Short mmCIF file of C-alpha atoms in Angstrom, two decimals:
data_model
loop_
_atom_site.label_atom_id
_atom_site.label_comp_id
_atom_site.label_asym_id
_atom_site.label_seq_id
_atom_site.Cartn_x
_atom_site.Cartn_y
_atom_site.Cartn_z
CA MET H 1 2.18 37.68 94.71
CA ASN H 2 1.56 38.48 91.17
CA LEU H 3 2.51 36.02 88.20
CA PHE H 4 5.56 37.52 86.98
CA GLU H 5 7.51 37.55 90.75
CA SER H 6 6.56 33.80 90.81
CA PHE H 7 7.82 33.11 87.26
CA ARG H 8 11.44 34.95 88.50
CA ILE H 9 11.68 32.69 91.63
CA ALA H 10 10.95 29.79 89.89
CA MET H 11 13.69 30.62 87.19
CA ARG H 12 16.24 31.17 89.99
CA ALA H 13 14.54 27.93 91.53
CA LEU H 14 15.68 26.17 87.94
CA ALA H 15 18.92 27.45 88.04
CA ALA H 16 19.99 26.50 91.29
CA ASN H 17 19.57 23.16 89.87
CA LYS H 18 20.69 22.91 86.69
CA LEU H 19 21.42 19.39 85.43
CA ARG H 20 18.52 18.28 87.77
CA SER H 21 16.52 20.71 86.14
CA ILE H 22 17.67 19.66 82.33
CA LEU H 23 17.55 15.50 83.61
CA THR H 24 13.72 16.25 84.68
CA MET H 25 12.74 18.15 80.98
CA LEU H 26 14.13 15.15 78.97
CA GLY H 27 11.38 12.93 79.47
CA ILE H 28 8.92 16.57 77.90
CA ILE H 29 12.04 16.88 75.28
CA ILE H 30 11.69 13.86 74.04
CA GLY H 31 8.07 14.10 73.58
CA VAL H 32 7.90 17.12 71.86
CA GLY H 33 10.25 16.83 69.44
CA ALA H 34 8.80 13.37 67.82
CA VAL H 35 5.58 15.48 67.96
CA ILE H 36 7.09 18.28 66.04
CA ALA H 37 9.20 16.02 63.64
CA LEU H 38 6.44 13.26 62.86
CA MET H 39 3.95 15.90 62.17
CA SER H 40 6.20 18.53 60.49
CA ILE H 41 8.26 15.06 58.05
CA GLY H 42 3.97 14.29 58.00
CA ARG H 43 3.05 17.55 56.36
CA GLY H 44 6.22 17.53 54.20
CA VAL H 45 5.61 13.47 53.00
CA GLU H 46 1.98 14.17 52.14
CA ARG H 47 2.31 17.60 50.35
CA TYR H 48 4.86 15.32 47.88
CA VAL H 49 2.63 13.28 47.42
CA THR H 50 -0.32 15.19 46.37
CA ASN H 51 3.10 16.98 43.94
CA GLN H 52 4.06 13.82 42.41
CA PHE H 53 -0.10 12.40 41.35
CA ALA H 54 -0.06 15.82 40.25
CA GLY H 55 2.63 16.10 38.09
CA LEU H 56 1.56 12.53 36.84
CA GLY H 57 -1.73 14.79 35.28
CA SER H 58 -4.91 15.15 36.22
CA ASN H 59 -7.98 12.47 36.73
CA LEU H 60 -5.38 9.86 35.99
CA LEU H 61 -5.96 5.97 36.45
CA PHE H 62 -4.08 3.29 36.44
CA ILE H 63 -5.38 -0.23 35.71
CA THR H 64 -3.55 -3.05 36.53
CA PRO H 65 -3.35 -6.87 37.34
CA GLY H 66 -5.74 -8.40 39.42
CA GLN H 67 -5.92 -12.03 40.64
CA ILE H 68 -8.34 -14.71 40.61
CA SER H 69 -8.37 -18.00 42.59
CA GLU H 70 -9.82 -21.36 42.19
CA GLY H 71 -10.45 -22.93 45.75
CA PRO H 72 -9.15 -22.14 48.95
CA PRO H 73 -6.30 -19.23 48.71
CA GLN H 74 -3.87 -21.10 49.82
CA GLN H 75 -4.24 -23.81 46.91
CA ARG H 76 -4.67 -21.25 43.88
CA ILE H 77 -3.70 -17.52 43.67
CA ASP H 78 -3.25 -16.67 40.10
CA VAL H 79 -2.40 -13.42 38.29
CA ARG H 80 -4.76 -12.36 35.47
CA LEU H 81 -1.59 -10.82 33.26
CA LEU H 82 -2.51 -7.33 30.62
CA THR H 83 -2.26 -7.03 27.44
CA LEU H 84 -1.51 -4.77 24.44
CA THR H 85 -4.49 -5.45 23.40
CA ASP H 86 -6.22 -4.80 26.10
CA ALA H 87 -4.46 -0.83 26.43
CA ASN H 88 -5.83 -0.57 23.03
CA ALA H 89 -9.40 -1.32 23.57
CA LEU H 90 -9.76 1.39 26.36
CA ALA H 91 -8.37 3.59 23.82
CA ASP H 92 -11.44 2.89 20.94
CA ARG H 93 -13.41 6.58 21.98
CA SER H 94 -16.85 4.98 20.68
CA ARG H 95 -16.32 2.28 23.53
CA VAL H 96 -14.91 4.48 26.48
CA PRO H 97 -15.88 7.84 25.66
CA SER H 98 -14.74 9.71 29.19
CA VAL H 99 -11.33 8.15 28.74
CA ARG H 100 -9.06 11.49 26.91
CA ALA H 101 -6.39 8.90 26.17
CA VAL H 102 -4.74 5.76 27.16
CA ALA H 103 -1.09 4.67 27.63
CA ALA H 104 0.39 0.87 28.46
CA GLU H 105 3.55 0.55 30.08
CA TYR H 106 5.77 -2.86 30.80
CA SER H 107 9.11 -2.10 33.17
CA ALA H 108 11.76 -3.82 34.05
CA SER H 109 15.62 -3.32 35.22
CA ALA H 110 18.78 -3.44 32.61
CA LEU H 111 21.91 -2.72 32.68
CA VAL H 112 22.24 0.64 30.19
CA ALA H 113 25.79 1.04 29.03
CA ARG H 114 28.37 3.39 26.19
CA GLY H 115 31.77 2.88 26.19
CA LYS H 116 32.99 2.58 29.76
CA GLN H 117 30.36 3.80 31.46
CA SER H 118 26.93 1.60 32.41
CA ALA H 119 24.75 0.78 35.54
CA ARG H 120 21.46 -0.61 36.37
CA SER H 121 18.21 1.10 35.18
CA THR H 122 14.78 1.21 35.14
CA VAL H 123 13.21 0.64 31.59
CA HIS H 124 9.79 1.26 30.72
CA ALA H 125 9.24 -0.06 27.51
CA ALA H 126 5.78 1.83 26.60
CA THR H 127 3.35 3.00 23.63
CA ALA H 128 3.83 6.23 21.70
CA THR H 129 0.85 7.87 24.01
CA TYR H 130 3.06 7.42 27.23
CA PRO H 131 4.84 11.44 28.23
CA ASP H 132 1.23 13.19 27.32
CA VAL H 133 -1.03 10.88 29.62
CA ILE H 134 1.64 10.66 32.35
CA ASN H 135 2.68 14.80 31.66
CA TRP H 136 6.05 13.89 30.95
CA GLU H 137 8.18 16.41 28.05
CA VAL H 138 10.62 16.12 26.39
CA ALA H 139 13.34 18.06 27.64
CA LEU H 140 15.54 17.42 24.40
CA GLY H 141 14.90 15.49 20.79
CA SER H 142 11.57 13.81 21.08
CA PHE H 143 9.67 10.81 22.61
CA PHE H 144 9.13 8.09 19.88
CA SER H 145 5.89 7.85 17.74
CA GLN H 146 3.75 5.83 16.94
CA ALA H 147 5.65 4.66 13.97
CA ASP H 148 8.27 4.24 16.07
CA VAL H 149 6.23 1.17 17.90
CA ASP H 150 4.41 -0.01 15.24
CA GLU H 151 8.00 -0.96 13.23
CA ARG H 152 9.94 -2.36 16.62
CA ALA H 153 12.52 0.47 16.14
CA ARG H 154 15.33 0.32 17.95
CA VAL H 155 15.25 4.35 19.42
CA VAL H 156 15.50 5.22 23.13
CA VAL H 157 14.72 8.04 25.42
CA LEU H 158 17.01 9.01 27.81
CA GLY H 159 15.93 10.15 32.29
CA ALA H 160 18.01 13.25 33.17
CA ASP H 161 19.98 10.98 35.54
CA VAL H 162 20.75 8.55 32.70
CA TYR H 163 21.78 11.53 30.48
CA ARG H 164 24.62 12.52 32.77
CA ARG H 165 26.00 9.65 33.56
CA LEU H 166 26.07 8.61 29.99
CA PHE H 167 27.92 11.64 28.56
CA GLU H 168 29.77 14.34 29.30
CA PRO H 169 28.36 17.45 30.12
CA ASN H 170 28.02 19.19 26.74
CA GLU H 171 28.34 16.19 24.70
CA PHE H 172 25.27 15.75 22.25
CA PRO H 173 23.08 12.94 22.89
CA LEU H 174 20.82 12.73 20.06
CA GLU H 175 22.28 10.01 17.22
CA GLN H 176 24.08 8.36 19.78
CA THR H 177 24.49 4.55 20.93
CA VAL H 178 23.61 2.83 23.53
CA ARG H 179 23.75 -0.77 24.89
CA VAL H 180 20.98 -1.90 26.33
CA ASP H 181 21.83 -5.39 27.77
CA ASN H 182 23.19 -6.61 24.65
CA LEU H 183 20.73 -4.51 22.12
CA LEU H 184 21.88 -1.52 20.69
CA LEU H 185 19.60 1.29 20.61
CA ARG H 186 19.72 4.76 19.07
CA VAL H 187 19.21 7.74 21.64
CA ILE H 188 16.47 10.20 20.03
CA GLY H 189 15.58 12.42 23.22
CA VAL H 190 16.01 13.14 26.75
CA MET H 191 13.13 13.48 28.77
CA GLU H 192 12.99 16.49 31.38
CA PRO H 193 13.82 16.17 34.89
CA ARG H 194 11.38 15.04 37.78
CA GLY H 195 12.97 14.12 40.66
CA GLY H 196 12.00 10.82 42.93
CA GLY H 197 8.96 9.30 42.52
CA PHE H 198 7.43 6.43 43.70
CA GLY H 199 9.63 3.18 44.07
CA GLY H 200 12.66 4.95 43.36
CA ASN H 201 13.75 8.44 41.24
CA GLN H 202 12.25 8.99 38.02
CA ASP H 203 15.33 9.97 36.04
CA ASP H 204 16.75 6.96 36.22
CA SER H 205 15.32 5.57 33.54
CA ILE H 206 14.56 4.93 30.17
CA PHE H 207 12.37 4.74 27.65
CA ILE H 208 11.71 2.59 24.66
CA PRO H 209 8.70 1.16 21.99
CA LEU H 210 6.97 -1.43 23.55
CA THR H 211 6.99 -3.94 21.12
CA THR H 212 10.71 -2.82 20.23
CA ALA H 213 11.26 -4.51 24.18
CA GLN H 214 9.18 -7.38 24.27
CA ASP H 215 10.38 -8.40 20.76
CA ARG H 216 14.17 -8.34 20.96
CA LEU H 217 14.73 -7.70 24.83
CA PHE H 218 12.06 -8.93 27.69
CA GLY H 219 9.96 -11.58 25.40
CA GLN H 220 7.45 -10.92 27.97
CA LYS H 221 4.46 -12.38 25.84
CA THR H 222 1.15 -13.98 26.73
CA VAL H 223 0.27 -17.40 25.22
CA SER H 224 -1.14 -16.27 22.34
CA GLY H 225 1.47 -13.88 21.48
CA ASP H 226 0.02 -10.76 22.92
CA TYR H 227 2.43 -8.26 24.27
CA GLN H 228 2.67 -8.34 28.09
CA ILE H 229 2.28 -5.13 30.15
CA ASN H 230 2.55 -4.17 33.95
CA VAL H 231 -0.26 -1.00 33.43
CA ILE H 232 -2.41 1.21 31.33
CA TYR H 233 -2.90 4.77 31.41
CA ALA H 234 -6.22 5.98 31.22
CA SER H 235 -6.20 9.96 31.41
CA VAL H 236 -10.21 11.05 31.81
CA ILE H 237 -11.60 13.99 29.83
CA ASP H 238 -12.35 15.78 33.18
CA ASP H 239 -12.88 15.72 36.71
CA ALA H 240 -16.93 14.84 36.43
CA ALA H 241 -16.30 11.44 34.57
CA ALA H 242 -13.55 10.13 36.27
CA ASP H 243 -16.95 7.76 37.88
CA GLN H 244 -18.32 6.87 35.01
CA ALA H 245 -14.89 5.97 33.46
CA GLN H 246 -14.28 3.69 35.89
CA ILE H 247 -17.40 1.66 34.72
CA GLU H 248 -16.49 2.00 31.14
CA ILE H 249 -13.09 0.81 31.40
CA GLY H 250 -14.60 -2.14 33.89
CA GLU H 251 -17.54 -3.19 31.51
CA VAL H 252 -14.71 -3.23 27.86
CA LEU H 253 -12.39 -5.62 30.16
CA ARG H 254 -14.87 -7.50 31.51
CA GLU H 255 -16.33 -8.34 28.06
CA ARG H 256 -13.07 -8.62 26.64
CA ARG H 257 -11.86 -11.34 29.76
CA ASN H 258 -14.92 -13.36 29.35
CA ILE H 259 -15.98 -12.15 33.05
CA SER H 260 -19.07 -13.47 33.79
CA TYR H 261 -21.22 -10.78 35.87
CA LEU H 262 -20.81 -13.62 39.11
CA ASP H 263 -17.53 -13.12 39.41
CA SER H 264 -15.10 -10.49 40.79
CA ASP H 265 -13.20 -8.50 38.22
CA ASP H 266 -9.65 -9.88 37.70
CA PHE H 267 -8.23 -6.43 37.15
CA ASN H 268 -8.09 -3.35 39.08
CA ILE H 269 -8.91 -0.01 38.78
CA ILE H 270 -7.17 3.06 40.87
CA SER H 271 -7.94 6.24 40.65
CA GLN H 272 -5.17 8.43 42.05
CA ASP H 273 -8.13 9.53 44.98
CA ASP H 274 -7.45 5.70 45.89
CA LEU H 275 -3.39 6.08 45.70
CA ILE H 276 -3.70 9.42 47.97
CA SER H 277 -6.63 7.44 50.26
CA VAL H 278 -4.37 4.60 50.59
CA PHE H 279 -1.28 6.39 51.04
CA GLY H 280 -2.84 8.96 53.77
CA ASP H 281 -4.10 5.87 56.02
CA ILE H 282 -0.72 3.86 56.36
CA LEU H 283 0.59 7.62 57.45
CA SER H 284 -2.23 8.28 59.70
CA ALA H 285 -1.75 4.76 61.32
CA LEU H 286 1.85 5.13 61.89
CA THR H 287 1.28 8.80 63.12
CA ILE H 288 -1.15 7.02 65.72
CA PHE H 289 2.16 4.68 66.43
CA LEU H 290 4.60 7.17 66.45
CA GLY H 291 2.06 9.49 68.70
CA ALA H 292 1.36 7.15 70.95
CA ILE H 293 5.37 6.27 71.31
CA ALA H 294 5.42 10.52 72.13
CA ALA H 295 3.05 10.45 74.29
CA ILE H 296 4.57 8.28 76.83
CA SER H 297 8.05 9.91 76.57
CA LEU H 298 5.36 12.89 77.50
CA LEU H 299 3.54 10.96 79.93
CA VAL H 300 7.55 10.06 81.89
CA GLY H 301 8.41 13.44 81.35
CA GLY H 302 4.98 14.99 83.66
CA ILE H 303 5.83 12.13 86.07
CA GLY H 304 9.52 12.85 85.93
CA ILE H 305 8.05 16.77 87.15
CA MET H 306 5.43 16.03 89.93
CA ASN H 307 8.17 13.19 91.43
CA ILE H 308 11.21 16.52 91.01
CA MET H 309 8.32 18.89 92.46
CA LEU H 310 7.58 16.34 95.30
CA VAL H 311 11.28 16.91 96.05
CA SER H 312 11.60 20.05 95.76
CA VAL H 313 8.66 21.13 98.55
CA THR H 314 10.34 18.93 100.48
CA GLU H 315 13.90 20.44 100.45
CA ARG H 316 11.87 23.78 100.71
CA THR H 317 9.85 23.20 103.55
CA ARG H 318 11.50 25.87 105.76
CA GLU H 319 11.04 28.42 103.14
CA ILE H 320 8.19 27.67 102.45
CA GLY H 321 7.26 27.60 106.53
CA LEU H 322 8.73 31.31 106.21
CA ARG H 323 7.40 32.86 103.15
CA LYS H 324 3.68 31.75 105.32
CA ALA H 325 5.19 33.41 108.61
CA VAL H 326 5.86 36.41 106.63
CA GLY H 327 2.33 36.98 105.39
CA ALA H 328 2.08 34.62 102.49
CA LYS H 329 -1.01 32.85 101.55
CA ARG H 330 -1.87 29.41 100.41
CA ARG H 331 -2.43 30.57 97.15
CA ASP H 332 0.44 32.40 96.68
CA VAL H 333 2.53 29.23 97.64
CA LEU H 334 -0.06 26.93 94.97
CA LEU H 335 1.00 29.63 92.45
CA GLN H 336 4.76 29.88 93.16
CA PHE H 337 5.58 25.89 92.44
CA LEU H 338 2.70 24.97 89.27
CA VAL H 339 4.35 28.14 87.81
CA GLU H 340 7.90 26.71 88.43
CA ALA H 341 6.32 22.95 87.57
CA VAL H 342 4.65 24.23 84.18
CA THR H 343 8.25 26.35 83.47
CA LEU H 344 10.22 23.11 83.79
CA ALA H 345 7.55 21.94 81.25
CA VAL H 346 7.24 24.55 79.17
CA LEU H 347 11.04 25.40 78.91
CA GLY H 348 11.74 21.29 77.75
CA GLY H 349 8.80 21.65 75.53
CA ALA H 350 10.79 24.40 73.33
CA ILE H 351 14.09 22.76 73.45
CA GLY H 352 11.39 19.96 72.43
CA ILE H 353 10.65 21.84 69.51
CA ALA H 354 14.22 23.27 68.30
CA LEU H 355 15.42 19.64 68.37
CA GLY H 356 12.36 18.49 66.57
CA ILE H 357 12.10 20.88 63.50
CA SER H 358 16.38 20.71 63.67
CA GLY H 359 15.65 17.07 63.64
CA ALA H 360 12.84 16.99 60.40
CA PHE H 361 14.89 19.39 58.35
CA GLY H 362 17.77 17.17 58.83
CA ILE H 363 15.73 13.77 58.10
CA SER H 364 14.03 15.25 55.16
CA THR H 365 17.65 16.57 53.54
CA ALA H 366 19.37 13.20 54.34
CA PHE H 367 16.30 11.78 51.76
CA GLU H 368 16.61 15.22 48.95
CA SER H 369 13.05 13.89 47.62
CA PHE H 370 10.94 15.76 50.34
CA SER H 371 10.87 18.75 52.50
CA ALA H 372 10.29 18.67 55.97
CA VAL H 373 6.45 21.70 56.58
CA VAL H 374 6.90 23.27 60.03
CA GLY H 375 3.50 25.08 60.69
CA LEU H 376 2.42 27.55 63.80
CA ASP H 377 -0.63 25.00 64.64
CA ALA H 378 1.91 21.85 65.16
CA VAL H 379 3.80 24.57 67.32
CA LEU H 380 1.22 25.89 69.29
CA THR H 381 -0.21 22.53 70.19
CA ALA H 382 2.96 21.45 71.32
CA LEU H 383 3.35 24.32 74.00
CA LEU H 384 0.30 23.99 75.20
CA PHE H 385 -0.04 20.73 75.53
CA SER H 386 3.53 20.84 77.60
CA MET H 387 1.69 23.56 79.84
CA ALA H 388 -0.90 21.83 79.81
CA VAL H 389 1.41 18.83 81.56
CA GLY H 390 3.33 21.07 83.84
CA LEU H 391 -0.32 22.30 85.16
CA PHE H 392 -1.97 18.74 85.28
CA PHE H 393 1.57 17.17 86.97
CA GLY H 394 2.53 20.48 88.85
CA ILE H 395 -1.55 20.95 90.71
CA TYR H 396 -0.77 17.86 93.53
CA PRO H 397 3.26 18.92 94.59
CA ALA H 398 1.83 22.92 94.79
CA TYR H 399 -1.22 21.98 96.23
CA ARG H 400 1.07 19.47 99.60
CA ALA H 401 2.70 22.96 99.96
CA SER H 402 0.11 25.02 100.09
CA ARG H 403 -0.78 22.80 102.84
CA LEU H 404 2.07 22.93 104.64
CA ASN H 405 1.52 24.59 108.85
CA PRO H 406 3.91 27.24 108.74
CA ILE H 407 5.15 25.97 113.08
CA ASP H 408 6.14 22.35 111.71
CA ALA H 409 7.29 23.86 108.64
CA LEU H 410 9.66 25.77 110.17
CA ARG H 411 9.94 23.47 112.59
CA TYR H 412 11.74 20.77 109.77
CA GLU H 413 15.34 19.97 110.21
#
């Protein structure tokens, strides 16, 4: 008996018990579907994260406040704040030659309103270098200047979504007035749409001078009266200078903050590669966890296939005896039942692939921030895995069928 004939007989046997076949394939369908959906979503998220960091500009370093502690951690943990003076020190090219430009930012939430339209948005209180450093273009008008920062000007640049929410489609926003909490600001620009980002929708933001925000809106200053910031962005001159830039930044900040050589930094210097690596580690851990669940589903599916094939061998004992009586060899019977088990697993895998792809694109459509990426390698891996499950769990029932004595099989009632 050739392989094609075995496949034809297997399909006929499966078609004769449709409901049982579908229920048997369920574990394989769930397992393969989970693997495909997981891999597709994971690759989509990975590409999305990479694109998000690429959109911030190449060779960008993030400097954030660190923690200092005295005694056991449960007794005291303090956060050492960053200030605008820290950012200005890092902008000194004579001391930090590996850094091209520096921007400082303090972000918080505020109510943004115009007329009857209002909503809470993220306020980015920043320095004038902000759009250049993080590679974000202005679509209409201009960003505020250093003079605006020095003069604590009451100006604002709107994110694309805030503009659409506060203004009519054809309404010109420049020189119009909006209210941020209780502060009236003049619109001087609108940013290019950027879409979703880390922590939320980047277009649902407004941008005002850091000095304006801290003097007139938030009032977040240190005891010495310096302006408090959340993060400093440092754009490195090129790829090769990234490590050197981190050393230079660390030296300047340690000197400014009077940190002795025995003490740890009270600030963090994070590169884009560091963030991508951390995100990759999180994604890998999640992949392993969900992959384990998928493996359990495949194991259950494989056990189901073996169980139903053993039942099938018992039900078709007389058929096996008759085939052997008319000349079928052991390998013919072995091949027939093995092909039937593999066919059951591969069909389940194919259905699982279709459902997994549909589920992945459905989830990505719901989130609207990333698109699932279905790779040919993932599909082939799923099919091969299904085939392996069919072979592994089908070999014992097939072997058992091939070992039946034809005389005893024909007597079986």
